PDB file of C-alpha atoms in Angstrom:
ATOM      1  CA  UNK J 587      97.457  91.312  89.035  1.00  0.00           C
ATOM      2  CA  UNK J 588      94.772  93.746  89.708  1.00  0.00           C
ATOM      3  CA  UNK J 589      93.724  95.877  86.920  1.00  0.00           C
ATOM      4  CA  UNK J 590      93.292  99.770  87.253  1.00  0.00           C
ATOM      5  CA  UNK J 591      90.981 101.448  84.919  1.00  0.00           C
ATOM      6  CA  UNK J 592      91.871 105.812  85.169  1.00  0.00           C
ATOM      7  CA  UNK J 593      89.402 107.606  83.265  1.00  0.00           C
ATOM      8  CA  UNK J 594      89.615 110.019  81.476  1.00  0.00           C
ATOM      9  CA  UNK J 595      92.680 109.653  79.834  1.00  0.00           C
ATOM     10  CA  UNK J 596      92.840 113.169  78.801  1.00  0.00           C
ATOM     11  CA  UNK J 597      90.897 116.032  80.529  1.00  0.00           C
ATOM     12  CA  UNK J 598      90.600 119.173  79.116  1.00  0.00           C
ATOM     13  CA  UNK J 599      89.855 122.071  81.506  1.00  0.00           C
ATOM     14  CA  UNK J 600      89.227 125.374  82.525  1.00  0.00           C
ATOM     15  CA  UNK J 601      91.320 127.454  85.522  1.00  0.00           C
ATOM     16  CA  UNK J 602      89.077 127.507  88.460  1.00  0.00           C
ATOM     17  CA  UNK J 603      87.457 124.634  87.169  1.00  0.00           C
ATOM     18  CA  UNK J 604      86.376 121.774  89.401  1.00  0.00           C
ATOM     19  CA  UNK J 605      87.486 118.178  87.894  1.00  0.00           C
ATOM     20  CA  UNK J 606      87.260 114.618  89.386  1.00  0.00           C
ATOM     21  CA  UNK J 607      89.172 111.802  87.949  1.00  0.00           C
ATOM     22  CA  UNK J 608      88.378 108.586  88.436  1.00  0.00           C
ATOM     23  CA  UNK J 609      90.443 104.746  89.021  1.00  0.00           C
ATOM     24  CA  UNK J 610      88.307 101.797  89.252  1.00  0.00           C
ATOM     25  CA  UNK J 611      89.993  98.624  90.091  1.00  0.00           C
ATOM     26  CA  UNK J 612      89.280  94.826  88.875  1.00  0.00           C
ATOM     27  CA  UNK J 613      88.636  93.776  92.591  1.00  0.00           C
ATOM     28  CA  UNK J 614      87.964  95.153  95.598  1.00  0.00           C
ATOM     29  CA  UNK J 615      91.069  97.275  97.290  1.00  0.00           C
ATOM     30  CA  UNK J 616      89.570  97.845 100.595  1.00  0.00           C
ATOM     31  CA  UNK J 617      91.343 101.875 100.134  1.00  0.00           C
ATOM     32  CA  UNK J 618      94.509 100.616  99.617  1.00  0.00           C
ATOM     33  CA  UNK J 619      94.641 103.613  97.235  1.00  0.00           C
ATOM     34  CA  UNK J 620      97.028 106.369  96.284  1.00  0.00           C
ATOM     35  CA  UNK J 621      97.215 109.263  93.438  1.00  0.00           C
ATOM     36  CA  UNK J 622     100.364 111.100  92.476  1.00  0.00           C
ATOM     37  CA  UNK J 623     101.050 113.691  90.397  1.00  0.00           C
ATOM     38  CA  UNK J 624     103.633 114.084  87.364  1.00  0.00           C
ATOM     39  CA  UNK J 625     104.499 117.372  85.915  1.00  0.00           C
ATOM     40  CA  UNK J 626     105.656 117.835  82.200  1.00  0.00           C
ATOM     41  CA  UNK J 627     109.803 118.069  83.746  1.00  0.00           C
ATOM     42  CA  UNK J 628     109.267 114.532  85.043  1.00  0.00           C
ATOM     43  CA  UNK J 629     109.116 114.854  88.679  1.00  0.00           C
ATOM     44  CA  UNK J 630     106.800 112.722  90.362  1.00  0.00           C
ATOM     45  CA  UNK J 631     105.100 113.528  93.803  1.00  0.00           C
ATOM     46  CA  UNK J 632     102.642 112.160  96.352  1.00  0.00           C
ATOM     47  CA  UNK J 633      99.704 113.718  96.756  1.00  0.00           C
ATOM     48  CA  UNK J 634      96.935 111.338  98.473  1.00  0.00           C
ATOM     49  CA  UNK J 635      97.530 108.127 100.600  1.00  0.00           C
ATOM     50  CA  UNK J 636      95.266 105.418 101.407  1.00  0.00           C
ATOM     51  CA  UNK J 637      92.278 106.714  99.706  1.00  0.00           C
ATOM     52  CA  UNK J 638      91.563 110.275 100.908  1.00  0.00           C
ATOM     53  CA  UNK J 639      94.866 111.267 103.350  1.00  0.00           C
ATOM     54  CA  UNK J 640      96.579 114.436 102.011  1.00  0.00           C
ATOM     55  CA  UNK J 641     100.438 114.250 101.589  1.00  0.00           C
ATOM     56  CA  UNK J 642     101.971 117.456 104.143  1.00  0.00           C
ATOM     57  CA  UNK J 643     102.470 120.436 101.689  1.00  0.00           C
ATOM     58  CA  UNK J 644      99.624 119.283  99.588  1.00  0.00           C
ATOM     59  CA  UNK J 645      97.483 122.115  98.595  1.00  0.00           C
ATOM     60  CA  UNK J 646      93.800 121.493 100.240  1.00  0.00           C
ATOM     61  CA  UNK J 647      91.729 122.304  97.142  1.00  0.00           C
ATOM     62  CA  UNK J 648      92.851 118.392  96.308  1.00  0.00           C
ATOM     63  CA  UNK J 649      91.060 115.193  97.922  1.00  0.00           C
ATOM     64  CA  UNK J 650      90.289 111.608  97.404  1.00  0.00           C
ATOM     65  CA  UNK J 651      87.535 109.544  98.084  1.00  0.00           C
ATOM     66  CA  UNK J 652      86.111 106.376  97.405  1.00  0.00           C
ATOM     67  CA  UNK J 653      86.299 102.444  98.893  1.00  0.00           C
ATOM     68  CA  UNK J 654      85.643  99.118  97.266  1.00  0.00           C
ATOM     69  CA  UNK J 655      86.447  99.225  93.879  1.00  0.00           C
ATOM     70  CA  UNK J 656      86.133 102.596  92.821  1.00  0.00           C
ATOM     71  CA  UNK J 657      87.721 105.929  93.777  1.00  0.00           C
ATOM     72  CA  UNK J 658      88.528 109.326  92.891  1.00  0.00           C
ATOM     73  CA  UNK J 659      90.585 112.095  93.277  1.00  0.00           C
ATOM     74  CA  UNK J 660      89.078 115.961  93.318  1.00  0.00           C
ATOM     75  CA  UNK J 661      90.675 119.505  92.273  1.00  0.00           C
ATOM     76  CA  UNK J 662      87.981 121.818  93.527  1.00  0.00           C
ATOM     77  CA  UNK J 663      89.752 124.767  91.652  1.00  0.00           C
ATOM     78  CA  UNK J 664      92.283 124.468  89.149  1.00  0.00           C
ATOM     79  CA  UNK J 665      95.229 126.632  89.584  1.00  0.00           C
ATOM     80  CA  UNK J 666      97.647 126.495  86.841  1.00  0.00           C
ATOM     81  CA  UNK J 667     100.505 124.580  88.447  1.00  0.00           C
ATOM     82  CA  UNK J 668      97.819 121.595  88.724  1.00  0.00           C
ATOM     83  CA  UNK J 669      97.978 120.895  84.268  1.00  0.00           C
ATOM     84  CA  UNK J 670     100.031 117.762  84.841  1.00  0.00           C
ATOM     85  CA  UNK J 671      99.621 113.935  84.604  1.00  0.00           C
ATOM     86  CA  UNK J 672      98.074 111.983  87.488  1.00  0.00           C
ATOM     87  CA  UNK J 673      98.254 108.637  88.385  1.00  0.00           C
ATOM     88  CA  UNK J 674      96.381 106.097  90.882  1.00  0.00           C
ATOM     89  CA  UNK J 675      98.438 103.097  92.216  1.00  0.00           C
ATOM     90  CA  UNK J 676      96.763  99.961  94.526  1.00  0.00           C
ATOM     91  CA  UNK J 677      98.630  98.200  96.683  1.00  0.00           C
ATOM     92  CA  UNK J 678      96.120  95.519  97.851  1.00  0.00           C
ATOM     93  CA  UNK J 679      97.573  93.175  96.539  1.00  0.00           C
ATOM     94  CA  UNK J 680     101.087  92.185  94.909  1.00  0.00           C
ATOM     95  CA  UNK J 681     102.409  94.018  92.591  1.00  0.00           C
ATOM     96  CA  UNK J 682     101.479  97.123  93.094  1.00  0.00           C
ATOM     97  CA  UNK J 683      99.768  98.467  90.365  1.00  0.00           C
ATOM     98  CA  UNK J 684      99.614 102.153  88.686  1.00  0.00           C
ATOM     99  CA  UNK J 685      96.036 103.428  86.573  1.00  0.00           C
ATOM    100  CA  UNK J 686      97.168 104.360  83.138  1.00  0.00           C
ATOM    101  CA  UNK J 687      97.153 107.908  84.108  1.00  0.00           C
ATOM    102  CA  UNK J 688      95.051 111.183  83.179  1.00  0.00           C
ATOM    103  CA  UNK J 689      96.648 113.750  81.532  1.00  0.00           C
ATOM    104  CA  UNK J 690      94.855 117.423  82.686  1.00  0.00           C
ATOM    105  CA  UNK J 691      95.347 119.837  80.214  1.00  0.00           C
ATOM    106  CA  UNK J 692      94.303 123.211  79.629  1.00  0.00           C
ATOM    107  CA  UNK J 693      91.081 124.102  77.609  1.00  0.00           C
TER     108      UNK J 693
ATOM    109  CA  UNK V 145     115.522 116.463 103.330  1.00  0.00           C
ATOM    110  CA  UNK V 146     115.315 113.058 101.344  1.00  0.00           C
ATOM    111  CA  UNK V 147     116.703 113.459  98.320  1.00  0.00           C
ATOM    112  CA  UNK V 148     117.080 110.695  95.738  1.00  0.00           C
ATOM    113  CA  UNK V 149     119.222 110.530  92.316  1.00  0.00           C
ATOM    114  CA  UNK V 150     119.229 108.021  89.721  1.00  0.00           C
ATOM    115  CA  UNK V 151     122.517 107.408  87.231  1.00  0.00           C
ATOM    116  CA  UNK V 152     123.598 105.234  85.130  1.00  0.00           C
ATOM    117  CA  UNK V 153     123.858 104.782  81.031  1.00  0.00           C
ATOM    118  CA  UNK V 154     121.051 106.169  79.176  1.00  0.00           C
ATOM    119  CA  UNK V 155     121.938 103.763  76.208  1.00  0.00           C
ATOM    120  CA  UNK V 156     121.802  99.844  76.746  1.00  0.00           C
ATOM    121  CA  UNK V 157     121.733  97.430  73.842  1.00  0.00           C
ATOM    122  CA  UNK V 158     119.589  94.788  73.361  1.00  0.00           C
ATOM    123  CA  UNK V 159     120.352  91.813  75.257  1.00  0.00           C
ATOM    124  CA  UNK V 160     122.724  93.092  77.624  1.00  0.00           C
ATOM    125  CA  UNK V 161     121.887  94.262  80.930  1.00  0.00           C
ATOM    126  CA  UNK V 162     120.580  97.480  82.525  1.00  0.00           C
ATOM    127  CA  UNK V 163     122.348  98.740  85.287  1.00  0.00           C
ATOM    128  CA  UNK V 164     121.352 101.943  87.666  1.00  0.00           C
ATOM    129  CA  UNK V 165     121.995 103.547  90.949  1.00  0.00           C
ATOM    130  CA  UNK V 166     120.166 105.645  93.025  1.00  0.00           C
ATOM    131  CA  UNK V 167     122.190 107.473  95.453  1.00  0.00           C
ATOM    132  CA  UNK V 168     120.166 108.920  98.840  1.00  0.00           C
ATOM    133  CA  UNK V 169     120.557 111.682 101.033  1.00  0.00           C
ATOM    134  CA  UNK V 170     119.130 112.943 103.609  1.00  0.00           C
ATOM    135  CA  UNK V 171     117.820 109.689 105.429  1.00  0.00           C
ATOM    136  CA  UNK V 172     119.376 106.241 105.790  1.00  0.00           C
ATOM    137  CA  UNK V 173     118.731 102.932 103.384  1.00  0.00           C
ATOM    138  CA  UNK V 174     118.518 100.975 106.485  1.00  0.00           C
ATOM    139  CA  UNK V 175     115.380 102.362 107.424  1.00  0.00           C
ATOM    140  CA  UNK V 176     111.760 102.016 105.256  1.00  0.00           C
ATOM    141  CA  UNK V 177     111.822 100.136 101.590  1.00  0.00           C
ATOM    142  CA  UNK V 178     113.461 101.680  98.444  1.00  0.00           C
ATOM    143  CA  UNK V 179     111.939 100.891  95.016  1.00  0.00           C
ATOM    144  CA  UNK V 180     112.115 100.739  91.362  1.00  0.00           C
ATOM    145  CA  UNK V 181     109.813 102.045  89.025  1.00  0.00           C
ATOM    146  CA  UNK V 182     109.465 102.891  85.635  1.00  0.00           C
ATOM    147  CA  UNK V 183     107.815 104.918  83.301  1.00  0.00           C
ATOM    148  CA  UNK V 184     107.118 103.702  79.617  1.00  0.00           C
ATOM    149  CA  UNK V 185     106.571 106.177  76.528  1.00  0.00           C
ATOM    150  CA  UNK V 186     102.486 106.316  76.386  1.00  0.00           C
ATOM    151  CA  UNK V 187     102.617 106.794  79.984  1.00  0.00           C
ATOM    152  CA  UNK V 188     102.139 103.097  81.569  1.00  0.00           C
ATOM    153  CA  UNK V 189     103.762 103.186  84.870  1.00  0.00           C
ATOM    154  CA  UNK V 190     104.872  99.790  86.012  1.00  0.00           C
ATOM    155  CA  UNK V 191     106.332  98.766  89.805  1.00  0.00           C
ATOM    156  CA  UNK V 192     109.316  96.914  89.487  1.00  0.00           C
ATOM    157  CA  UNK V 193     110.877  95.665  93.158  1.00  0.00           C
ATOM    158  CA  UNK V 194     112.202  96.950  96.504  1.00  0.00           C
ATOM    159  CA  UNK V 195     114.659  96.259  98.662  1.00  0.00           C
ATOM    160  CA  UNK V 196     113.404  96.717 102.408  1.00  0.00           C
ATOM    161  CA  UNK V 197     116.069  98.298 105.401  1.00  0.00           C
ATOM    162  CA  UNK V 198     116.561  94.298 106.393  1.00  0.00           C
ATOM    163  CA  UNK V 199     118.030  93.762 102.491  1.00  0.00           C
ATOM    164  CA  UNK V 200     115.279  91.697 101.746  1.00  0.00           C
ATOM    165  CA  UNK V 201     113.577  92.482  98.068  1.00  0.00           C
ATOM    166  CA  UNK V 202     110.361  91.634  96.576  1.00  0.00           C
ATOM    167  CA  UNK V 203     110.022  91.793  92.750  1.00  0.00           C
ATOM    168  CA  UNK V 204     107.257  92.487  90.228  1.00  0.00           C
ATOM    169  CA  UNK V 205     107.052  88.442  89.020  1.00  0.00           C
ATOM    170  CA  UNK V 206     106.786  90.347  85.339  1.00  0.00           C
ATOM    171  CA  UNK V 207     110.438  90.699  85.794  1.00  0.00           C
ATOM    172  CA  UNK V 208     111.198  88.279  88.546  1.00  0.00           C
ATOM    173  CA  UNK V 209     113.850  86.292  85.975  1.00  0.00           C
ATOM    174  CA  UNK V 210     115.381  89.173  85.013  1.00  0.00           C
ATOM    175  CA  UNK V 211     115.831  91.685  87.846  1.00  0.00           C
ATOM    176  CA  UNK V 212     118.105  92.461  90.896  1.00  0.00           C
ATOM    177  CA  UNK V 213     117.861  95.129  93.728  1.00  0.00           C
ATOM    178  CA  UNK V 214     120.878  95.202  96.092  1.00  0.00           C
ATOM    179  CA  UNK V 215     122.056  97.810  98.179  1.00  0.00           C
ATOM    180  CA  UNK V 216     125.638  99.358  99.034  1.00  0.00           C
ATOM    181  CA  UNK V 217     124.474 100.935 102.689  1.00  0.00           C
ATOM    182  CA  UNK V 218     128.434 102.328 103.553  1.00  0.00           C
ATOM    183  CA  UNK V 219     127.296 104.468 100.470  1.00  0.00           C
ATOM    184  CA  UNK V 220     123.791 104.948 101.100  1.00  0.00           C
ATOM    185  CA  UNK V 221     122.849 103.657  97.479  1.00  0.00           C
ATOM    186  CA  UNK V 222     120.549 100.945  95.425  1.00  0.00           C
ATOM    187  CA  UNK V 223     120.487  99.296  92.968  1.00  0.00           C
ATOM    188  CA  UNK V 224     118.912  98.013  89.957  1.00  0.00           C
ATOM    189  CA  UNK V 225     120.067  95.680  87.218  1.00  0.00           C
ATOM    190  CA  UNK V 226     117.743  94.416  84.583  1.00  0.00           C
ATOM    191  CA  UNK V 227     119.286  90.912  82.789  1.00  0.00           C
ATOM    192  CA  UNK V 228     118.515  90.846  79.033  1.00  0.00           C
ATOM    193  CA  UNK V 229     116.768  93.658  78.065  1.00  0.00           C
ATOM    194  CA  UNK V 230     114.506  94.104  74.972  1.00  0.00           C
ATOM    195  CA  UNK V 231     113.427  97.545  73.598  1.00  0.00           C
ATOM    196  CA  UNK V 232     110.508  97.275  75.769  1.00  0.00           C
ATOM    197  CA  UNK V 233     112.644  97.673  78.404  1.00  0.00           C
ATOM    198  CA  UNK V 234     112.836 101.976  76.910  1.00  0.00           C
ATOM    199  CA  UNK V 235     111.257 103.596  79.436  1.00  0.00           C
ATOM    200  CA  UNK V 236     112.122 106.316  82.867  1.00  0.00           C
ATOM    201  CA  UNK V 237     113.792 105.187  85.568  1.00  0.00           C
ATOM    202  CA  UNK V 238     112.385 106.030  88.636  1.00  0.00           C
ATOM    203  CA  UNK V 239     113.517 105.501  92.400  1.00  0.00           C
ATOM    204  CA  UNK V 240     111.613 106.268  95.157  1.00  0.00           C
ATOM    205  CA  UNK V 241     111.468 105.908  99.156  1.00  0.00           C
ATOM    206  CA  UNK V 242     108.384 103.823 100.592  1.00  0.00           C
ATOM    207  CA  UNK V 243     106.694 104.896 103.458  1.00  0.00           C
ATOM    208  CA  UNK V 244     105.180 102.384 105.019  1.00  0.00           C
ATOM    209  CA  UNK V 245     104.418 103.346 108.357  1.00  0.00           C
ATOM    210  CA  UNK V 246     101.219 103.016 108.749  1.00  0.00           C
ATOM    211  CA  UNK V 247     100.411 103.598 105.242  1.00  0.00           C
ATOM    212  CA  UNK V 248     102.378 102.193 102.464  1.00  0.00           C
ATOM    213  CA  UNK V 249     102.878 104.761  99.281  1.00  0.00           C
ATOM    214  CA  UNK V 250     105.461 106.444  97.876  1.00  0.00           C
ATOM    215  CA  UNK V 251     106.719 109.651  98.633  1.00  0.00           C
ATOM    216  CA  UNK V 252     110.110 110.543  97.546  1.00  0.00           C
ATOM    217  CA  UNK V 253     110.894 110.477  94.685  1.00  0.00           C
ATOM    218  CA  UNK V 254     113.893 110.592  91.836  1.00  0.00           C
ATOM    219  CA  UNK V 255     114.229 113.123  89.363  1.00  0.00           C
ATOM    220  CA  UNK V 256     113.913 109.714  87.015  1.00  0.00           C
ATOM    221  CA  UNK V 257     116.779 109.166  84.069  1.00  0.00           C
ATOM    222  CA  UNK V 258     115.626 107.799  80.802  1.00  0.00           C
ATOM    223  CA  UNK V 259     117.259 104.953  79.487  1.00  0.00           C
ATOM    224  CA  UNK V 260     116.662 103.606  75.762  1.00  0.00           C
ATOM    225  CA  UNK V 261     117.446 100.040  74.414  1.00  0.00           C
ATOM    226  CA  UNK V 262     118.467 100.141  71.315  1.00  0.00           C
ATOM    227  CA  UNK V 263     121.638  98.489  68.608  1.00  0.00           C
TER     228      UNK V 263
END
């Protein structure tokens, strides 16, 4: 299975802050790459496909970038509804497989 | 809208078997995949299976020996059963819709339902 390294795994920060988190994976993905977000009730939502594609309704202060083995996803200004858990999942390869998460928390 | 809803017990014992439904509205099972996928306490996220719109199903081979995805499509609902389960099998259930047209991710999702393993 491929491995997918999320750092941090905690991030404090600041409202209006800009924060980058970052999934590295144990092979090359060729951008087979997406990041969700989790809020604290549970619910679970898309937010970037294939590496840098923002899900419709997606606020645009969030992107993704990156190709290879490493990417990353961007909030260029924290709002407050953006304090949640995120996750990065590849799908490469067979099973898909999730980044332990990040967990963005307010400073 | 898609909407998805997960059910089923929230208490299974050890060595019996886990068994959930997500019910869909909204858009029909026989179109994209449906999948399984579950959310431990300390936050590992693990993919368990899908069942495509065809009824075929492709499994995490963690749980290959141990898991089943069928489909009732007169009701519009999935399935998951998990054979045997341990209390590392305590964790959030998730369902969720695959896109996969052109790009394959996730993007509806259940509200998730916890279940715990426990005697």
């Amino acid at each position: 299975d491929i491995q997918m390294t999320q750092t941090p795994s905690s991030m404090p920060a600041s409202l209006g802050e800009r924060v980058t988190i970052s999934c590295r994976a144990s092979q090359g993905i060729s951008n087979y790459l997406n990041w969700y977000q989790q809020k604290p009730d549970g619910t679970i939502k898309p937010l970037i496909y294939y590496t840098s594609n923002l899900q419709s309704g997606v606020p645009s202060r969030f992107s993704g970038s990156g190709s290879g083995t490493d990417y990353s996803l961007t909030i260029s200004s924290l709002e407050p509804e953006d304090f949640a858990m995120y996750y990065c999942q590849q799908y490469d390869s067979s099973p898909d497989t999730f980044g332990a998460g990040t967990k963005l928390e307010l400073k | 809208e898609v909407q998805l809803q997960e059910s089923g017990p929230g208490l299974v014992k050890p060595s019996q078997s886990l068994s959930l439904t997500c019910s869909v509205t909204g858009y029909s099972i026989t179109s994209n995949y449906w999948g399984w996928i579950r959310k431990f306490p300390g936050n590992k996220m693990e993919w368990m299976g899908y069942i495509s719109y065809s009824g075929s199903t492709s499994y995490n081979p963690s749980l290959k020996s141990r898991i089943s995805i069928t489909r009732d499509t007169s009701k519009n609902q999935f399935f998951l059963q998990l054979n045997s389960v341990t209390t590392e099998d305590t964790a959030t259930y998730y369902c969720a819709r695959c896109d996969d047209n052109p790009y394959w991710y996730f993007d509806f999702w259940g509200p998730g339902t916890m279940v715990t393993v426990s005697s």
